[in-house]
C-alpha cells in the first residue's frame, strides 16, 4: 500500500502480471532517488525457499492451532511437546535454507548506505546469513528474537542448540534441561542438600502474549530512527495482523507522511489486516 500516487501492488489479481511489474518498477525507481529507508519484513519473504508463513492458506496456522504460539503451551506436557517439535521443524528448514533475493536486497540497501534499519518479525535468522548484524540496534532488529539459540525458562542464560543432544531432545518434544541449573542441582545433591528445580531450555523467541525484556531498548531505537526523518517505510511480506507491528507501522507512517514527497510502501501477496 503506497501513499499518494503509488498503488497497492496486492490489488493486481494475477500474480506476476505486467501491472505488478510496472508498479514494482515505479517503486524501485523511487527508491533509487532517496537516501533513508526503514524496512519492516515478515514471513512472506521466506516462503519461496520452503519456510512457511503463519496466516496464508498453506501457513503454519493451517497445520496447527495458532494458540501453539502462546506461553500457555509450555505448561501442558502434550502442547509443549507439539510446540517443541513444530519449532524444531521450522529451525531445521531455516538452517537448510539460503537467503532469498529479498534478504540480499535489504543487504544491498545497507551496503549502499540507504538502510536506516530493518525491523524483522522473522525468527529464521536468515538476515544474519547475508551479513547483517544480529546485535540489537545495529543493522536490524529482531522483533520476536530468533531460533538461533535456546534460553532457560527460569534464568536469563542462553545456550547453543548443538551441545549435549539438545536438538534431538527438542525434536522429541520434552525440551532439554538447563545446564546451569543441572550443575547447581547436582552440586547440592552431592552435598546432601535439597535439589533445586531444573529449568527447561526453550527457543529464544517471544511468544504472542509474552513481554519482551528488550522492549525499552527497541522503543528507544524506534524513536531514534524516527528522529532521522526517513524517506520511505518499506513493508514486505507481512499481513500486519500483530498489534505491536501495527503500532510500529503507524508511528513510522505518521513521521513519514509529514513530508509529501516521502512514501509508505506495502508489498505483499495478500491484503493487510483491516485494522
mmCIF file of C-alpha atoms in Angstrom:
data_model
loop_
_atom_site.group_PDB
_atom_site.id
_atom_site.type_symbol
_atom_site.label_atom_id
_atom_site.label_comp_id
_atom_site.label_asym_id
_atom_site.label_seq_id
_atom_site.Cartn_x
_atom_site.Cartn_y
_atom_site.Cartn_z
ATOM 1 C CA UNK A 1 0.000 0.000 0.000
ATOM 2 C CA UNK A 2 1.708 3.141 -1.137
ATOM 3 C CA UNK A 3 0.776 6.669 -0.253
ATOM 4 C CA UNK A 4 -0.427 9.142 -2.877
ATOM 5 C CA UNK A 5 0.052 8.021 -6.498
ATOM 6 C CA UNK A 6 1.669 4.676 -5.753
ATOM 7 C CA UNK A 7 -0.935 1.910 -5.734
ATOM 8 C CA UNK A 8 -1.274 -1.232 -3.681
ATOM 9 C CA UNK A 9 0.548 -3.956 -5.598
ATOM 10 C CA UNK A 10 -1.592 -6.642 -3.936
ATOM 11 C CA UNK A 11 -4.670 -5.309 -5.750
ATOM 12 C CA UNK A 12 -3.407 -6.797 -9.013
ATOM 13 C CA UNK A 13 -5.291 -10.095 -9.063
ATOM 14 C CA UNK A 14 -2.896 -12.087 -11.198
ATOM 15 C CA UNK A 15 0.398 -12.797 -9.520
ATOM 16 C CA UNK A 16 3.269 -11.812 -11.778
ATOM 17 C CA UNK A 17 1.073 -9.730 -14.100
ATOM 18 C CA UNK A 18 2.521 -6.887 -16.172
ATOM 19 C CA UNK A 19 0.773 -4.423 -13.847
ATOM 20 C CA UNK A 20 2.637 -5.915 -10.883
ATOM 21 C CA UNK A 21 5.985 -5.415 -12.538
ATOM 22 C CA UNK A 22 5.007 -1.930 -13.683
ATOM 23 C CA UNK A 23 4.221 -0.741 -10.156
ATOM 24 C CA UNK A 24 7.181 -2.557 -8.653
ATOM 25 C CA UNK A 25 9.403 -0.771 -11.173
ATOM 26 C CA UNK A 26 7.906 2.562 -10.126
ATOM 27 C CA UNK A 27 8.753 1.718 -6.514
ATOM 28 C CA UNK A 28 12.276 0.617 -7.471
ATOM 29 C CA UNK A 29 12.867 3.828 -9.413
ATOM 30 C CA UNK A 30 11.680 5.879 -6.449
ATOM 31 C CA UNK A 31 13.939 4.007 -4.016
ATOM 32 C CA UNK A 32 16.865 4.915 -6.235
ATOM 33 C CA UNK A 33 16.218 8.617 -5.645
ATOM 34 C CA UNK A 34 16.109 8.692 -1.843
ATOM 35 C CA UNK A 35 18.651 8.074 0.914
ATOM 36 C CA UNK A 36 16.936 6.837 4.107
ATOM 37 C CA UNK A 37 14.837 3.650 4.099
ATOM 38 C CA UNK A 38 13.287 1.760 7.013
ATOM 39 C CA UNK A 39 12.144 -1.778 6.231
ATOM 40 C CA UNK A 40 9.645 -3.946 8.109
ATOM 41 C CA UNK A 41 9.570 -7.542 6.907
ATOM 42 C CA UNK A 42 7.543 -10.649 7.660
ATOM 43 C CA UNK A 43 7.469 -14.368 6.984
ATOM 44 C CA UNK A 44 6.239 -13.856 3.422
ATOM 45 C CA UNK A 45 9.765 -13.120 2.218
ATOM 46 C CA UNK A 46 10.900 -16.670 3.075
ATOM 47 C CA UNK A 47 8.041 -18.764 1.678
ATOM 48 C CA UNK A 48 9.742 -19.247 -1.702
ATOM 49 C CA UNK A 49 12.505 -21.261 -0.018
ATOM 50 C CA UNK A 50 10.147 -23.563 1.848
ATOM 51 C CA UNK A 51 9.852 -21.794 5.204
ATOM 52 C CA UNK A 52 6.102 -21.448 5.852
ATOM 53 C CA UNK A 53 4.456 -18.211 6.884
ATOM 54 C CA UNK A 54 1.749 -18.184 9.535
ATOM 55 C CA UNK A 55 -1.559 -16.918 8.171
ATOM 56 C CA UNK A 56 -1.754 -17.879 4.485
ATOM 57 C CA UNK A 57 -3.693 -20.908 3.244
ATOM 58 C CA UNK A 58 -0.514 -23.006 3.374
ATOM 59 C CA UNK A 59 0.881 -21.383 6.519
ATOM 60 C CA UNK A 60 1.567 -22.806 9.950
ATOM 61 C CA UNK A 61 -1.890 -21.884 11.274
ATOM 62 C CA UNK A 62 -3.454 -24.121 8.640
ATOM 63 C CA UNK A 63 -1.493 -27.045 10.125
ATOM 64 C CA UNK A 64 -1.665 -26.319 13.854
ATOM 65 C CA UNK A 65 -3.712 -24.197 16.227
ATOM 66 C CA UNK A 66 -2.393 -20.618 16.456
ATOM 67 C CA UNK A 67 -2.565 -20.931 20.250
ATOM 68 C CA UNK A 68 0.505 -23.120 19.915
ATOM 69 C CA UNK A 69 2.454 -19.837 19.936
ATOM 70 C CA UNK A 70 1.129 -18.579 23.269
ATOM 71 C CA UNK A 71 3.035 -19.143 26.510
ATOM 72 C CA UNK A 72 0.287 -21.378 27.919
ATOM 73 C CA UNK A 73 1.519 -24.232 25.695
ATOM 74 C CA UNK A 74 4.643 -24.509 27.851
ATOM 75 C CA UNK A 75 2.651 -25.566 30.919
ATOM 76 C CA UNK A 76 0.956 -28.591 29.366
ATOM 77 C CA UNK A 77 3.116 -31.645 28.508
ATOM 78 C CA UNK A 78 1.156 -32.506 25.365
ATOM 79 C CA UNK A 79 1.025 -28.995 23.904
ATOM 80 C CA UNK A 80 4.632 -28.327 24.961
ATOM 81 C CA UNK A 81 5.763 -31.425 23.099
ATOM 82 C CA UNK A 82 3.931 -30.318 19.957
ATOM 83 C CA UNK A 83 5.361 -26.788 20.302
ATOM 84 C CA UNK A 84 8.949 -28.053 20.570
ATOM 85 C CA UNK A 85 8.542 -30.355 17.578
ATOM 86 C CA UNK A 86 6.995 -27.631 15.423
ATOM 87 C CA UNK A 87 9.695 -25.105 16.346
ATOM 88 C CA UNK A 88 12.421 -27.661 15.695
ATOM 89 C CA UNK A 89 10.928 -28.269 12.231
ATOM 90 C CA UNK A 90 10.950 -24.530 11.452
ATOM 91 C CA UNK A 91 14.523 -24.222 12.658
ATOM 92 C CA UNK A 92 15.639 -27.191 10.566
ATOM 93 C CA UNK A 93 14.037 -25.640 7.464
ATOM 94 C CA UNK A 94 15.770 -22.327 8.188
ATOM 95 C CA UNK A 95 19.136 -23.967 8.815
ATOM 96 C CA UNK A 96 18.980 -25.733 5.437
ATOM 97 C CA UNK A 97 17.737 -22.689 3.514
ATOM 98 C CA UNK A 98 19.553 -19.999 1.562
ATOM 99 C CA UNK A 99 18.604 -16.335 1.887
ATOM 100 C CA UNK A 100 16.132 -15.043 -0.699
ATOM 101 C CA UNK A 101 16.512 -12.192 -3.162
ATOM 102 C CA UNK A 102 14.642 -10.033 -0.665
ATOM 103 C CA UNK A 103 17.262 -10.710 2.009
ATOM 104 C CA UNK A 104 20.004 -9.778 -0.463
ATOM 105 C CA UNK A 105 18.013 -6.678 -1.480
ATOM 106 C CA UNK A 106 17.962 -5.492 2.146
ATOM 107 C CA UNK A 107 21.703 -6.166 2.389
ATOM 108 C CA UNK A 108 22.195 -4.094 -0.778
ATOM 109 C CA UNK A 109 20.257 -1.237 0.828
ATOM 110 C CA UNK A 110 22.661 -1.450 3.751
ATOM 111 C CA UNK A 111 25.757 -1.572 1.550
ATOM 112 C CA UNK A 112 24.585 1.462 -0.409
ATOM 113 C CA UNK A 113 24.094 3.428 2.805
ATOM 114 C CA UNK A 114 20.312 3.706 2.370
ATOM 115 C CA UNK A 115 19.148 1.350 5.139
ATOM 116 C CA UNK A 116 18.271 3.112 8.376
ATOM 117 C CA UNK A 117 17.112 -0.126 9.996
ATOM 118 C CA UNK A 118 15.480 -3.445 9.167
ATOM 119 C CA UNK A 119 12.739 -4.465 11.607
ATOM 120 C CA UNK A 120 12.030 -8.148 11.140
ATOM 121 C CA UNK A 121 9.209 -10.271 12.513
ATOM 122 C CA UNK A 122 11.012 -13.382 11.328
ATOM 123 C CA UNK A 123 12.640 -15.874 13.662
ATOM 124 C CA UNK A 124 14.633 -17.743 10.981
ATOM 125 C CA UNK A 125 17.766 -15.518 11.331
ATOM 126 C CA UNK A 126 18.340 -15.511 7.549
ATOM 127 C CA UNK A 127 19.304 -11.830 7.709
ATOM 128 C CA UNK A 128 22.425 -12.884 9.548
ATOM 129 C CA UNK A 129 23.296 -15.194 6.656
ATOM 130 C CA UNK A 130 23.608 -12.187 4.334
ATOM 131 C CA UNK A 131 25.881 -10.449 6.814
ATOM 132 C CA UNK A 132 23.553 -8.135 8.730
ATOM 133 C CA UNK A 133 24.432 -7.793 12.399
ATOM 134 C CA UNK A 134 22.215 -9.560 14.931
ATOM 135 C CA UNK A 135 23.179 -7.168 17.725
ATOM 136 C CA UNK A 136 20.155 -5.136 18.786
ATOM 137 C CA UNK A 137 20.267 -1.634 17.420
ATOM 138 C CA UNK A 138 22.759 -2.258 14.619
ATOM 139 C CA UNK A 139 21.543 -3.184 11.119
ATOM 140 C CA UNK A 140 18.357 -4.980 12.056
ATOM 141 C CA UNK A 141 16.049 -5.520 14.989
ATOM 142 C CA UNK A 142 14.613 -8.951 15.750
ATOM 143 C CA UNK A 143 11.130 -8.037 16.960
ATOM 144 C CA UNK A 144 10.488 -11.566 18.257
ATOM 145 C CA UNK A 145 14.112 -12.663 18.770
ATOM 146 C CA UNK A 146 15.089 -15.805 16.807
ATOM 147 C CA UNK A 147 15.620 -19.553 16.756
ATOM 148 C CA UNK A 148 19.396 -19.090 16.729
ATOM 149 C CA UNK A 149 19.729 -20.035 20.411
ATOM 150 C CA UNK A 150 17.855 -21.626 23.314
ATOM 151 C CA UNK A 151 17.123 -19.851 26.584
ATOM 152 C CA UNK A 152 16.267 -21.121 30.043
ATOM 153 C CA UNK A 153 12.696 -20.816 31.283
ATOM 154 C CA UNK A 154 13.945 -19.888 34.779
ATOM 155 C CA UNK A 155 17.172 -17.933 34.261
ATOM 156 C CA UNK A 156 18.469 -15.381 31.708
ATOM 157 C CA UNK A 157 21.038 -17.781 30.258
ATOM 158 C CA UNK A 158 21.093 -18.633 26.525
ATOM 159 C CA UNK A 159 22.657 -21.750 25.054
ATOM 160 C CA UNK A 160 23.569 -23.396 21.768
ATOM 161 C CA UNK A 161 21.254 -25.986 20.222
ATOM 162 C CA UNK A 162 24.185 -28.185 19.281
ATOM 163 C CA UNK A 163 25.632 -29.223 22.630
ATOM 164 C CA UNK A 164 24.597 -32.223 24.675
ATOM 165 C CA UNK A 165 21.999 -33.562 22.264
ATOM 166 C CA UNK A 166 19.692 -30.581 22.820
ATOM 167 C CA UNK A 167 18.474 -30.528 19.237
ATOM 168 C CA UNK A 168 17.348 -34.158 19.412
ATOM 169 C CA UNK A 169 15.686 -33.582 22.789
ATOM 170 C CA UNK A 170 13.751 -30.694 21.276
ATOM 171 C CA UNK A 171 12.712 -32.784 18.287
ATOM 172 C CA UNK A 172 11.414 -35.489 20.619
ATOM 173 C CA UNK A 173 9.334 -32.936 22.465
ATOM 174 C CA UNK A 174 10.132 -32.540 26.179
ATOM 175 C CA UNK A 175 12.777 -29.832 25.918
ATOM 176 C CA UNK A 176 16.371 -30.153 27.248
ATOM 177 C CA UNK A 177 17.262 -29.211 30.834
ATOM 178 C CA UNK A 178 19.195 -26.027 31.584
ATOM 179 C CA UNK A 179 22.874 -26.967 32.091
ATOM 180 C CA UNK A 180 23.373 -24.194 34.639
ATOM 181 C CA UNK A 181 20.516 -25.375 36.839
ATOM 182 C CA UNK A 182 21.539 -29.016 36.359
ATOM 183 C CA UNK A 183 25.039 -28.313 37.714
ATOM 184 C CA UNK A 184 23.675 -26.377 40.701
ATOM 185 C CA UNK A 185 21.230 -29.180 41.493
ATOM 186 C CA UNK A 186 23.915 -31.880 41.159
ATOM 187 C CA UNK A 187 26.277 -29.946 43.435
ATOM 188 C CA UNK A 188 23.565 -29.559 46.068
ATOM 189 C CA UNK A 189 22.705 -33.267 45.851
ATOM 190 C CA UNK A 190 26.362 -34.231 46.287
ATOM 191 C CA UNK A 191 26.431 -32.144 49.478
ATOM 192 C CA UNK A 192 23.272 -33.775 50.789
ATOM 193 C CA UNK A 193 21.176 -30.660 50.269
ATOM 194 C CA UNK A 194 17.713 -30.389 48.746
ATOM 195 C CA UNK A 195 17.931 -30.366 44.950
ATOM 196 C CA UNK A 196 16.578 -27.354 43.081
ATOM 197 C CA UNK A 197 14.025 -27.348 40.298
ATOM 198 C CA UNK A 198 15.745 -27.536 36.925
ATOM 199 C CA UNK A 199 14.637 -25.079 34.264
ATOM 200 C CA UNK A 200 13.889 -26.259 30.749
ATOM 201 C CA UNK A 201 15.537 -24.780 27.687
ATOM 202 C CA UNK A 202 13.133 -23.263 25.169
ATOM 203 C CA UNK A 203 13.584 -21.460 21.856
ATOM 204 C CA UNK A 204 14.766 -17.892 22.395
ATOM 205 C CA UNK A 205 11.670 -16.347 20.818
ATOM 206 C CA UNK A 206 8.946 -14.056 22.145
ATOM 207 C CA UNK A 207 5.521 -15.691 22.105
ATOM 208 C CA UNK A 208 2.393 -13.645 21.403
ATOM 209 C CA UNK A 209 1.368 -12.985 24.987
ATOM 210 C CA UNK A 210 4.858 -12.541 26.431
ATOM 211 C CA UNK A 211 6.624 -9.352 27.428
ATOM 212 C CA UNK A 212 9.942 -8.818 25.685
ATOM 213 C CA UNK A 213 12.611 -7.709 28.187
ATOM 214 C CA UNK A 214 14.176 -5.702 25.350
ATOM 215 C CA UNK A 215 11.008 -3.607 24.876
ATOM 216 C CA UNK A 216 12.510 -0.380 26.239
ATOM 217 C CA UNK A 217 15.652 -0.788 24.150
ATOM 218 C CA UNK A 218 13.629 -1.384 20.981
ATOM 219 C CA UNK A 219 11.406 1.618 21.749
ATOM 220 C CA UNK A 220 14.497 3.816 22.070
ATOM 221 C CA UNK A 221 15.774 2.588 18.689
ATOM 222 C CA UNK A 222 12.403 3.303 17.042
ATOM 223 C CA UNK A 223 12.388 6.828 18.466
ATOM 224 C CA UNK A 224 15.915 7.441 17.227
ATOM 225 C CA UNK A 225 15.107 6.148 13.737
ATOM 226 C CA UNK A 226 12.037 8.388 13.575
ATOM 227 C CA UNK A 227 14.191 11.381 14.530
ATOM 228 C CA UNK A 228 16.277 10.723 11.410
ATOM 229 C CA UNK A 229 13.160 11.531 9.308
ATOM 230 C CA UNK A 230 13.344 8.529 6.948
ATOM 231 C CA UNK A 231 12.236 8.954 3.328
ATOM 232 C CA UNK A 232 10.480 5.606 2.926
ATOM 233 C CA UNK A 233 8.891 2.946 5.097
ATOM 234 C CA UNK A 234 9.072 -0.264 3.045
ATOM 235 C CA UNK A 235 6.847 -3.099 4.330
ATOM 236 C CA UNK A 236 7.323 -6.522 2.696
ATOM 237 C CA UNK A 237 5.847 -9.978 3.261
ATOM 238 C CA UNK A 238 3.553 -9.376 6.229
ATOM 239 C CA UNK A 239 -0.218 -9.174 6.670
ATOM 240 C CA UNK A 240 0.241 -6.680 9.552
ATOM 241 C CA UNK A 241 -2.006 -8.661 11.884
ATOM 242 C CA UNK A 242 0.114 -8.415 15.037
ATOM 243 C CA UNK A 243 -0.867 -5.442 17.189
ATOM 244 C CA UNK A 244 2.680 -4.441 18.113
ATOM 245 C CA UNK A 245 3.745 -4.322 14.472
ATOM 246 C CA UNK A 246 0.646 -2.288 13.609
ATOM 247 C CA UNK A 247 1.725 0.311 16.169
ATOM 248 C CA UNK A 248 5.257 0.303 14.788
ATOM 249 C CA UNK A 249 3.929 0.921 11.262
ATOM 250 C CA UNK A 250 1.557 3.684 12.376
ATOM 251 C CA UNK A 251 4.272 5.524 14.322
ATOM 252 C CA UNK A 252 6.669 5.492 11.381
ATOM 253 C CA UNK A 253 3.912 6.370 8.904
ATOM 254 C CA UNK A 254 2.943 9.475 10.906
ATOM 255 C CA UNK A 255 6.512 10.736 10.718
ATOM 256 C CA UNK A 256 6.933 9.978 7.026
ATOM 257 C CA UNK A 257 3.590 11.410 5.903
ATOM 258 C CA UNK A 258 4.501 14.803 7.350
ATOM 259 C CA UNK A 259 6.560 15.249 4.188
ATOM 260 C CA UNK A 260 4.540 14.914 0.997
ATOM 261 C CA UNK A 261 7.441 13.658 -1.076
ATOM 262 C CA UNK A 262 8.019 10.674 1.219
ATOM 263 C CA UNK A 263 6.223 7.344 0.902
ATOM 264 C CA UNK A 264 4.952 4.319 2.792
ATOM 265 C CA UNK A 265 5.092 1.252 0.553
ATOM 266 C CA UNK A 266 3.360 -2.075 1.230
ATOM 267 C CA UNK A 267 4.220 -5.120 -0.920
ATOM 268 C CA UNK A 268 2.593 -8.474 -0.158
ATOM 269 C CA UNK A 269 0.686 -11.292 -1.851
ATOM 270 C CA UNK A 270 -2.382 -10.846 0.325
ATOM 271 C CA UNK A 271 -4.195 -7.786 1.628
ATOM 272 C CA UNK A 272 -3.182 -6.417 5.029
ATOM 273 C CA UNK A 273 -5.356 -6.788 8.095
ATOM 274 C CA UNK A 274 -8.347 -4.398 8.018
ATOM 275 C CA UNK A 275 -7.277 -2.920 11.341
#
